[in-house]
Amino acid sequence: MQKLKIINEYFNIEDTLTCGQVFRFKPYKDGYLIISADKACYAKQVDNGVELEFNDNDRDYFYNYFDLDRDYSSIFNHANSDSVEVVKTSARLGKGIRILNQDKVEMVFSFIVSQNNNIPRIKGILEKLCLALGEKKTFLDTEYYTFPTVEKMAKMNVEFYKSIGLGYRAEYIYNLAVSDTFSKDFQSFNNLSTKELIDNLLKIKGVGRKVADCISLFGFHREDCFPVDTWIEKVYREDFKGELTDRNKITEFFISRYGKNSGYIQQYLFYYKRSLEKLKK
DNA sequence: ATCCAGGGAGAAG
DNA sequence: CTTCTCCATGGA
C-alpha cells in the first residue's frame, strides 16, 4: 500500500468525482473509494490538498488517472476571464475539477448506459453490472467489483442486461459485447485525430455525437471536445442566449470558442448548472 | 399523471 | 440534408 499527498489548489476530490465524469465511487471513511477498471483507490480531502492511497503497483495508473502531470492554472484562468458571466462563475465553483483519465472500454459501455438517463440511475446500473459480472476484490478491508471483461459480458444475453435496468439500451450493450470492436485495433484509436476518433466511435450502435464526445474526453483525454447534453443545452439557451437548436451546431459553437480548453470548460459549466438544480431541494 | 434524465436509431419529409 | 417519433426505467 502506498500513500501520496497532492498539494494543489486545482484539485478538489469531491468536485472532481461529483461533476459527472465518473460513476463508480462511493463515500468511505471521511473520503471516497474510487474504482476504475479493475483497480481501487482511496482519496480524501485535507486542508490544502488531496491524500491518495492505492496498491504499490497502481501508482502510475492513478497518477495518470488524476491527470497529475497537468498544470490547470491556464485552463482556469482562461475560463475565469471569459466575457460570459456563467463561465467565470462556474470556473470558480469548479476550480478543483480535474478531467480524469479513465479506462477507455469502461467509458464506452458507461456512456452508452448514460444516454437519455440520469446520473443516479446510471450509477446503479453500472453497480449491478459489476456486481454480477465483475471480479470480487478487496481493498482496505472493503470489497469491490472490477468492471467486467468484454469476454465475460459477451457470454450473457439481452435478457440479463434488461434485468439490471438497462431498458432499450440492453441491446446496444449486448451487441457491443459480442462485436469485434475491442478485439482488433481499439487501442490504436489513440493515434487518431479527434475527428477520426469520433467518426470511429460513431460506428458503434448506441453511440451518437454526445456519447462519442464523452468517451473521447473522459477516456482519451481529447480536450477539444464539448459534449452537449440537456444541461449544457440549458446553459447555452439561458446563459449564452443562444438560438441554435441543433446539438451538433451547439457543439461546434463551443469548440470554436474554447478550443483546446473546451473539455474543461464544459465540465465547469455542467457541474455548475447541475449544482443549481440540486440546491432547489 | 406527466415530465425528465450526461440521446440515438430509424423513418419520414 | 433536416425533422419527427419512439425507445425502458424510475424519481420528482
mmCIF file of C-alpha atoms (C1' of nucleotides) in Angstrom:
data_model
loop_
_atom_site.group_PDB
_atom_site.id
_atom_site.type_symbol
_atom_site.label_atom_id
_atom_site.label_comp_id
_atom_site.label_asym_id
_atom_site.label_seq_id
_atom_site.Cartn_x
_atom_site.Cartn_y
_atom_site.Cartn_z
ATOM 1 C CA MET A 1 0.000 0.000 0.000
ATOM 2 C CA GLN A 2 1.201 3.460 -0.805
ATOM 3 C CA LYS A 3 0.114 6.994 0.045
ATOM 4 C CA LEU A 4 0.528 10.139 -1.986
ATOM 5 C CA LYS A 5 -0.349 13.644 -0.929
ATOM 6 C CA ILE A 6 -1.083 16.175 -3.640
ATOM 7 C CA ILE A 7 -0.915 19.811 -2.679
ATOM 8 C CA ASN A 8 -2.636 21.700 -5.453
ATOM 9 C CA GLU A 9 -5.289 24.405 -5.450
ATOM 10 C CA TYR A 10 -6.647 22.910 -8.666
ATOM 11 C CA PHE A 11 -7.545 19.573 -7.135
ATOM 12 C CA ASN A 12 -10.668 19.036 -5.059
ATOM 13 C CA ILE A 13 -11.683 15.407 -4.809
ATOM 14 C CA GLU A 14 -15.401 15.995 -4.233
ATOM 15 C CA ASP A 15 -15.748 18.352 -7.188
ATOM 16 C CA THR A 16 -13.727 16.022 -9.404
ATOM 17 C CA LEU A 17 -15.843 12.984 -8.542
ATOM 18 C CA THR A 18 -19.295 14.561 -8.435
ATOM 19 C CA CYS A 19 -19.018 16.693 -11.557
ATOM 20 C CA GLY A 20 -20.488 13.908 -13.677
ATOM 21 C CA GLN A 21 -17.489 12.398 -15.436
ATOM 22 C CA VAL A 22 -17.198 9.258 -13.301
ATOM 23 C CA PHE A 23 -19.821 6.844 -11.981
ATOM 24 C CA ARG A 24 -18.004 4.317 -9.831
ATOM 25 C CA PHE A 25 -17.117 5.896 -6.494
ATOM 26 C CA LYS A 26 -18.681 5.972 -3.064
ATOM 27 C CA PRO A 27 -18.174 7.693 0.281
ATOM 28 C CA TYR A 28 -15.760 5.807 2.509
ATOM 29 C CA LYS A 29 -14.282 6.880 5.862
ATOM 30 C CA ASP A 30 -14.043 10.676 5.518
ATOM 31 C CA GLY A 31 -13.245 10.320 1.844
ATOM 32 C CA TYR A 32 -14.060 8.263 -1.205
ATOM 33 C CA LEU A 33 -13.400 4.833 -2.568
ATOM 34 C CA ILE A 34 -12.873 5.100 -6.308
ATOM 35 C CA ILE A 35 -12.935 2.149 -8.666
ATOM 36 C CA SER A 36 -11.596 2.261 -12.203
ATOM 37 C CA ALA A 37 -11.435 -0.812 -14.432
ATOM 38 C CA ASP A 38 -10.036 -3.447 -12.023
ATOM 39 C CA LYS A 39 -8.287 -1.060 -9.641
ATOM 40 C CA ALA A 40 -9.284 0.799 -6.498
ATOM 41 C CA CYS A 41 -8.064 3.941 -4.789
ATOM 42 C CA TYR A 42 -8.934 5.817 -1.635
ATOM 43 C CA ALA A 43 -8.965 9.606 -1.727
ATOM 44 C CA LYS A 44 -9.689 12.198 0.884
ATOM 45 C CA GLN A 45 -9.603 15.960 1.001
ATOM 46 C CA VAL A 46 -7.257 17.520 3.538
ATOM 47 C CA ASP A 47 -6.673 21.179 4.333
ATOM 48 C CA ASN A 48 -4.534 22.122 1.365
ATOM 49 C CA GLY A 49 -4.742 19.114 -0.915
ATOM 50 C CA VAL A 50 -5.783 15.544 -1.510
ATOM 51 C CA GLU A 51 -4.451 12.360 0.035
ATOM 52 C CA LEU A 52 -4.459 9.305 -2.196
ATOM 53 C CA GLU A 53 -3.923 5.694 -1.220
ATOM 54 C CA PHE A 54 -3.512 2.757 -3.596
ATOM 55 C CA ASN A 55 -1.654 -0.504 -4.125
ATOM 56 C CA ASP A 56 2.057 -0.169 -4.831
ATOM 57 C CA ASN A 57 1.689 -1.407 -8.386
ATOM 58 C CA ASP A 58 -1.041 1.116 -9.196
ATOM 59 C CA ARG A 59 0.963 4.259 -8.572
ATOM 60 C CA ASP A 60 1.441 5.171 -12.247
ATOM 61 C CA TYR A 61 -2.142 4.270 -13.095
ATOM 62 C CA PHE A 62 -3.663 6.625 -10.558
ATOM 63 C CA TYR A 63 -1.079 9.348 -11.102
ATOM 64 C CA ASN A 64 -2.247 9.417 -14.686
ATOM 65 C CA TYR A 65 -5.886 8.813 -13.705
ATOM 66 C CA PHE A 66 -5.997 12.060 -11.725
ATOM 67 C CA ASP A 67 -4.169 13.874 -14.525
ATOM 68 C CA LEU A 68 -1.473 14.983 -12.086
ATOM 69 C CA ASP A 69 1.108 15.964 -14.692
ATOM 70 C CA ARG A 70 -1.060 18.776 -15.992
ATOM 71 C CA ASP A 71 -0.991 22.402 -14.911
ATOM 72 C CA TYR A 72 -4.580 23.595 -14.601
ATOM 73 C CA SER A 73 -3.822 27.258 -13.929
ATOM 74 C CA SER A 74 -4.025 28.404 -17.536
ATOM 75 C CA ILE A 75 -7.234 26.440 -18.060
ATOM 76 C CA PHE A 76 -8.841 28.036 -15.027
ATOM 77 C CA ASN A 77 -7.591 31.493 -15.999
ATOM 78 C CA HIS A 78 -8.987 31.092 -19.496
ATOM 79 C CA ALA A 79 -12.441 30.360 -18.095
ATOM 80 C CA ASN A 80 -12.173 32.923 -15.335
ATOM 81 C CA SER A 81 -11.510 35.721 -17.812
ATOM 82 C CA ASP A 82 -14.320 34.837 -20.218
ATOM 83 C CA SER A 83 -16.788 37.536 -21.194
ATOM 84 C CA VAL A 84 -19.822 35.436 -20.288
ATOM 85 C CA GLU A 85 -20.591 35.582 -16.593
ATOM 86 C CA VAL A 86 -21.635 31.958 -16.163
ATOM 87 C CA VAL A 87 -18.271 30.752 -17.415
ATOM 88 C CA LYS A 88 -16.421 32.709 -14.747
ATOM 89 C CA THR A 89 -18.872 31.724 -12.030
ATOM 90 C CA SER A 90 -18.734 28.050 -12.927
ATOM 91 C CA ALA A 91 -14.944 28.064 -13.108
ATOM 92 C CA ARG A 92 -14.711 29.454 -9.583
ATOM 93 C CA LEU A 93 -17.158 26.849 -8.325
ATOM 94 C CA GLY A 94 -15.384 24.010 -10.119
ATOM 95 C CA LYS A 95 -11.825 25.237 -9.716
ATOM 96 C CA GLY A 96 -10.864 21.886 -8.176
ATOM 97 C CA ILE A 97 -12.189 19.776 -11.058
ATOM 98 C CA ARG A 98 -9.671 17.705 -12.986
ATOM 99 C CA ILE A 99 -10.556 15.724 -16.098
ATOM 100 C CA LEU A 100 -9.796 12.126 -15.160
ATOM 101 C CA ASN A 101 -8.064 9.702 -17.494
ATOM 102 C CA GLN A 102 -10.448 6.778 -17.215
ATOM 103 C CA ASP A 103 -10.446 3.321 -18.730
ATOM 104 C CA LYS A 104 -11.412 3.510 -22.395
ATOM 105 C CA VAL A 105 -13.515 0.361 -22.608
ATOM 106 C CA GLU A 106 -15.327 1.212 -19.390
ATOM 107 C CA MET A 107 -16.097 4.660 -20.803
ATOM 108 C CA VAL A 108 -17.653 3.245 -23.975
ATOM 109 C CA PHE A 109 -20.047 0.986 -22.074
ATOM 110 C CA SER A 110 -20.742 3.542 -19.340
ATOM 111 C CA PHE A 111 -21.707 6.357 -21.659
ATOM 112 C CA ILE A 112 -23.937 4.151 -23.756
ATOM 113 C CA VAL A 113 -25.743 3.483 -20.478
ATOM 114 C CA SER A 114 -25.883 7.238 -19.887
ATOM 115 C CA GLN A 115 -27.991 8.122 -22.918
ATOM 116 C CA ASN A 116 -31.429 9.521 -22.038
ATOM 117 C CA ASN A 117 -30.776 8.539 -18.430
ATOM 118 C CA ASN A 118 -29.944 10.262 -15.155
ATOM 119 C CA ILE A 119 -26.754 10.003 -13.126
ATOM 120 C CA PRO A 120 -28.114 8.193 -10.034
ATOM 121 C CA ARG A 121 -29.664 5.543 -12.277
ATOM 122 C CA ILE A 122 -26.520 5.227 -14.393
ATOM 123 C CA LYS A 123 -24.506 4.598 -11.233
ATOM 124 C CA GLY A 124 -26.998 1.988 -10.064
ATOM 125 C CA ILE A 125 -26.986 0.115 -13.354
ATOM 126 C CA LEU A 126 -23.190 0.058 -13.581
ATOM 127 C CA GLU A 127 -23.001 -1.121 -9.996
ATOM 128 C CA LYS A 128 -25.326 -4.020 -10.776
ATOM 129 C CA LEU A 129 -23.340 -4.837 -13.893
ATOM 130 C CA CYS A 130 -20.079 -5.025 -11.968
ATOM 131 C CA LEU A 131 -21.634 -6.919 -9.062
ATOM 132 C CA ALA A 132 -22.979 -9.548 -11.431
ATOM 133 C CA LEU A 133 -20.088 -9.905 -13.861
ATOM 134 C CA GLY A 134 -17.062 -8.290 -12.261
ATOM 135 C CA GLU A 135 -14.399 -9.947 -10.165
ATOM 136 C CA LYS A 136 -14.626 -9.519 -6.412
ATOM 137 C CA LYS A 137 -11.556 -7.902 -4.892
ATOM 138 C CA THR A 138 -10.607 -6.426 -1.561
ATOM 139 C CA PHE A 139 -9.099 -3.024 -0.926
ATOM 140 C CA LEU A 140 -8.620 -1.523 2.550
ATOM 141 C CA ASP A 141 -10.797 -4.128 4.233
ATOM 142 C CA THR A 142 -13.690 -3.487 1.894
ATOM 143 C CA GLU A 143 -14.921 -5.446 -1.082
ATOM 144 C CA TYR A 144 -15.373 -4.065 -4.552
ATOM 145 C CA TYR A 145 -16.072 -5.460 -8.011
ATOM 146 C CA THR A 146 -13.975 -4.863 -11.103
ATOM 147 C CA PHE A 147 -15.509 -3.709 -14.357
ATOM 148 C CA PRO A 148 -16.316 -6.902 -16.254
ATOM 149 C CA THR A 149 -14.189 -8.047 -19.160
ATOM 150 C CA VAL A 150 -15.745 -7.865 -22.604
ATOM 151 C CA GLU A 151 -15.359 -11.648 -22.851
ATOM 152 C CA LYS A 152 -17.455 -12.126 -19.736
ATOM 153 C CA MET A 153 -20.068 -9.676 -20.960
ATOM 154 C CA ALA A 154 -20.309 -11.486 -24.293
ATOM 155 C CA LYS A 155 -21.405 -14.660 -22.520
ATOM 156 C CA MET A 156 -24.609 -13.079 -21.233
ATOM 157 C CA ASN A 157 -27.821 -12.486 -23.173
ATOM 158 C CA VAL A 158 -30.050 -9.494 -23.771
ATOM 159 C CA GLU A 159 -32.459 -10.599 -21.031
ATOM 160 C CA PHE A 160 -29.712 -10.343 -18.458
ATOM 161 C CA TYR A 161 -28.955 -6.768 -19.482
ATOM 162 C CA LYS A 162 -32.614 -5.881 -19.273
ATOM 163 C CA SER A 163 -32.779 -7.404 -15.809
ATOM 164 C CA ILE A 164 -30.256 -4.891 -14.459
ATOM 165 C CA GLY A 165 -32.398 -1.982 -15.630
ATOM 166 C CA LEU A 166 -30.901 -1.091 -18.985
ATOM 167 C CA GLY A 167 -34.236 -0.962 -20.775
ATOM 168 C CA TYR A 168 -33.903 -0.445 -24.524
ATOM 169 C CA ARG A 169 -30.135 0.067 -24.113
ATOM 170 C CA ALA A 170 -29.750 -3.632 -23.292
ATOM 171 C CA GLU A 171 -29.382 -4.495 -26.961
ATOM 172 C CA TYR A 172 -26.722 -1.857 -27.522
ATOM 173 C CA ILE A 173 -24.665 -3.255 -24.649
ATOM 174 C CA TYR A 174 -25.115 -6.853 -25.701
ATOM 175 C CA ASN A 175 -24.324 -6.189 -29.355
ATOM 176 C CA LEU A 176 -21.212 -4.244 -28.412
ATOM 177 C CA ALA A 177 -20.023 -7.006 -26.082
ATOM 178 C CA VAL A 178 -20.256 -9.671 -28.795
ATOM 179 C CA SER A 179 -18.822 -7.428 -31.506
ATOM 180 C CA ASP A 180 -15.167 -7.253 -32.502
ATOM 181 C CA THR A 181 -14.924 -3.573 -31.559
ATOM 182 C CA PHE A 182 -12.365 -4.137 -28.821
ATOM 183 C CA SER A 183 -10.580 -7.181 -30.193
ATOM 184 C CA LYS A 184 -8.938 -5.582 -33.192
ATOM 185 C CA ASP A 185 -7.397 -2.123 -33.209
ATOM 186 C CA PHE A 186 -9.276 -0.311 -30.489
ATOM 187 C CA GLN A 187 -6.091 0.694 -28.701
ATOM 188 C CA SER A 188 -4.773 2.233 -31.919
ATOM 189 C CA PHE A 189 -7.619 4.737 -31.667
ATOM 190 C CA ASN A 190 -5.059 6.599 -29.556
ATOM 191 C CA ASN A 191 -3.236 7.598 -32.707
ATOM 192 C CA LEU A 192 -6.245 9.051 -34.477
ATOM 193 C CA SER A 193 -7.103 12.716 -34.700
ATOM 194 C CA THR A 194 -10.069 13.746 -32.589
ATOM 195 C CA LYS A 195 -12.314 13.910 -35.631
ATOM 196 C CA GLU A 196 -11.253 10.450 -36.796
ATOM 197 C CA LEU A 197 -11.686 9.094 -33.280
ATOM 198 C CA ILE A 198 -15.232 10.431 -33.064
ATOM 199 C CA ASP A 199 -16.061 9.088 -36.529
ATOM 200 C CA ASN A 200 -14.919 5.629 -35.450
ATOM 201 C CA LEU A 201 -16.827 5.726 -32.178
ATOM 202 C CA LEU A 202 -19.959 6.755 -34.083
ATOM 203 C CA LYS A 203 -19.906 3.396 -35.849
ATOM 204 C CA ILE A 204 -20.917 1.746 -32.576
ATOM 205 C CA LYS A 205 -24.675 1.360 -32.287
ATOM 206 C CA GLY A 206 -25.896 3.378 -29.323
ATOM 207 C CA VAL A 207 -23.119 5.936 -29.680
ATOM 208 C CA GLY A 208 -24.125 9.306 -31.080
ATOM 209 C CA ARG A 209 -22.208 12.557 -31.099
ATOM 210 C CA LYS A 210 -22.710 13.401 -27.432
ATOM 211 C CA VAL A 211 -21.675 9.966 -26.177
ATOM 212 C CA ALA A 212 -18.709 9.928 -28.580
ATOM 213 C CA ASP A 213 -17.624 13.291 -27.203
ATOM 214 C CA CYS A 214 -17.794 11.975 -23.628
ATOM 215 C CA ILE A 215 -15.773 8.869 -24.483
ATOM 216 C CA SER A 216 -13.207 10.998 -26.312
ATOM 217 C CA LEU A 217 -12.923 13.436 -23.429
ATOM 218 C CA PHE A 218 -13.016 11.106 -20.428
ATOM 219 C CA GLY A 219 -11.363 8.044 -21.968
ATOM 220 C CA PHE A 220 -8.939 9.546 -24.487
ATOM 221 C CA HIS A 221 -8.470 12.941 -22.869
ATOM 222 C CA ARG A 222 -9.378 14.811 -26.047
ATOM 223 C CA GLU A 223 -9.683 18.336 -24.733
ATOM 224 C CA ASP A 224 -11.118 19.640 -27.984
ATOM 225 C CA CYS A 225 -14.467 18.018 -27.247
ATOM 226 C CA PHE A 226 -17.554 19.676 -25.820
ATOM 227 C CA PRO A 227 -20.332 17.181 -25.061
ATOM 228 C CA VAL A 228 -23.746 18.818 -25.366
ATOM 229 C CA ASP A 229 -26.461 17.216 -23.248
ATOM 230 C CA THR A 230 -29.684 18.620 -21.801
ATOM 231 C CA TRP A 231 -27.810 20.571 -19.092
ATOM 232 C CA ILE A 232 -25.342 22.176 -21.465
ATOM 233 C CA GLU A 233 -28.182 22.957 -23.829
ATOM 234 C CA LYS A 234 -29.839 24.779 -20.930
ATOM 235 C CA VAL A 235 -26.655 26.755 -20.274
ATOM 236 C CA TYR A 236 -26.446 27.630 -23.965
ATOM 237 C CA ARG A 237 -30.041 28.801 -24.100
ATOM 238 C CA GLU A 238 -30.343 30.537 -20.731
ATOM 239 C CA ASP A 239 -26.862 31.930 -20.106
ATOM 240 C CA PHE A 240 -25.462 32.370 -23.612
ATOM 241 C CA LYS A 241 -28.853 33.391 -25.031
ATOM 242 C CA GLY A 242 -28.150 31.081 -27.959
ATOM 243 C CA GLU A 243 -30.607 30.500 -30.775
ATOM 244 C CA LEU A 244 -29.299 27.226 -32.216
ATOM 245 C CA THR A 245 -31.279 24.058 -31.517
ATOM 246 C CA ASP A 246 -29.157 21.514 -33.364
ATOM 247 C CA ARG A 247 -26.805 19.942 -30.825
ATOM 248 C CA ASN A 248 -24.084 19.383 -33.405
ATOM 249 C CA LYS A 249 -24.021 23.074 -34.151
ATOM 250 C CA ILE A 250 -24.056 23.986 -30.462
ATOM 251 C CA THR A 251 -21.043 21.697 -30.020
ATOM 252 C CA GLU A 252 -19.207 23.445 -32.859
ATOM 253 C CA PHE A 253 -20.105 26.825 -31.379
ATOM 254 C CA PHE A 254 -18.440 25.987 -28.088
ATOM 255 C CA ILE A 255 -15.395 24.278 -29.604
ATOM 256 C CA SER A 256 -14.643 27.212 -31.876
ATOM 257 C CA ARG A 257 -14.993 29.452 -28.832
ATOM 258 C CA TYR A 258 -12.860 27.499 -26.352
ATOM 259 C CA GLY A 259 -10.512 25.410 -28.493
ATOM 260 C CA LYS A 260 -8.148 23.189 -26.506
ATOM 261 C CA ASN A 261 -9.834 24.116 -23.231
ATOM 262 C CA SER A 262 -13.306 23.081 -24.420
ATOM 263 C CA GLY A 263 -13.497 19.879 -22.386
ATOM 264 C CA TYR A 264 -12.511 21.521 -19.124
ATOM 265 C CA ILE A 265 -14.823 24.481 -19.530
ATOM 266 C CA GLN A 266 -17.654 22.150 -20.479
ATOM 267 C CA GLN A 267 -17.156 20.327 -17.182
ATOM 268 C CA TYR A 268 -17.164 23.568 -15.198
ATOM 269 C CA LEU A 269 -20.456 24.534 -16.828
ATOM 270 C CA PHE A 270 -22.110 21.147 -16.478
ATOM 271 C CA TYR A 271 -21.194 20.917 -12.802
ATOM 272 C CA TYR A 272 -22.418 24.438 -12.111
ATOM 273 C CA LYS A 273 -25.752 24.048 -13.872
ATOM 274 C CA ARG A 274 -26.471 20.760 -12.173
ATOM 275 C CA SER A 275 -25.480 22.095 -8.750
ATOM 276 C CA LEU A 276 -28.053 24.855 -9.073
ATOM 277 C CA GLU A 277 -30.781 22.300 -9.658
ATOM 278 C CA LYS A 278 -29.768 20.280 -6.605
ATOM 279 C CA LEU A 279 -29.829 23.438 -4.496
ATOM 280 C CA LYS A 280 -33.531 23.920 -5.155
ATOM 281 C CA LYS A 281 -34.427 20.981 -2.959
ATOM 282 C "C1'" DA B 1 -50.391 11.908 -14.125
ATOM 283 C "C1'" DT B 2 -46.850 13.961 -16.792
ATOM 284 C "C1'" DC B 3 -42.197 15.203 -17.308
ATOM 285 C "C1'" DC B 4 -37.367 14.455 -17.253
ATOM 286 C "C1'" DA B 5 -32.696 12.316 -17.196
ATOM 287 C "C1'" DG B 6 -24.990 13.484 -19.459
ATOM 288 C "C1'" DG B 7 -29.572 10.831 -26.559
ATOM 289 C "C1'" DG B 8 -29.772 7.926 -30.515
ATOM 290 C "C1'" DA B 9 -31.762 4.977 -34.323
ATOM 291 C "C1'" DG B 10 -34.673 4.727 -37.905
ATOM 292 C "C1'" DA B 11 -38.288 6.574 -40.676
ATOM 293 C "C1'" DA B 12 -40.308 10.302 -42.921
ATOM 294 C "C1'" DG B 13 -40.223 14.734 -45.031
ATOM 295 C "C1'" DC C 1 -29.793 17.101 -45.653
ATOM 296 C "C1'" DT C 2 -33.259 18.061 -41.583
ATOM 297 C "C1'" DT C 3 -37.082 16.844 -38.501
ATOM 298 C "C1'" DC C 4 -40.094 13.544 -36.008
ATOM 299 C "C1'" DT C 5 -41.122 9.563 -33.269
ATOM 300 C "C1'" DC C 6 -40.189 6.060 -30.327
ATOM 301 C "C1'" DC C 7 -37.463 3.928 -27.115
ATOM 302 C "C1'" DA C 8 -37.395 1.398 -20.855
ATOM 303 C "C1'" DT C 9 -36.953 2.884 -16.385
ATOM 304 C "C1'" DG C 10 -37.619 5.255 -12.039
ATOM 305 C "C1'" DG C 11 -37.667 9.504 -9.398
ATOM 306 C "C1'" DA C 12 -39.840 14.025 -8.853
#
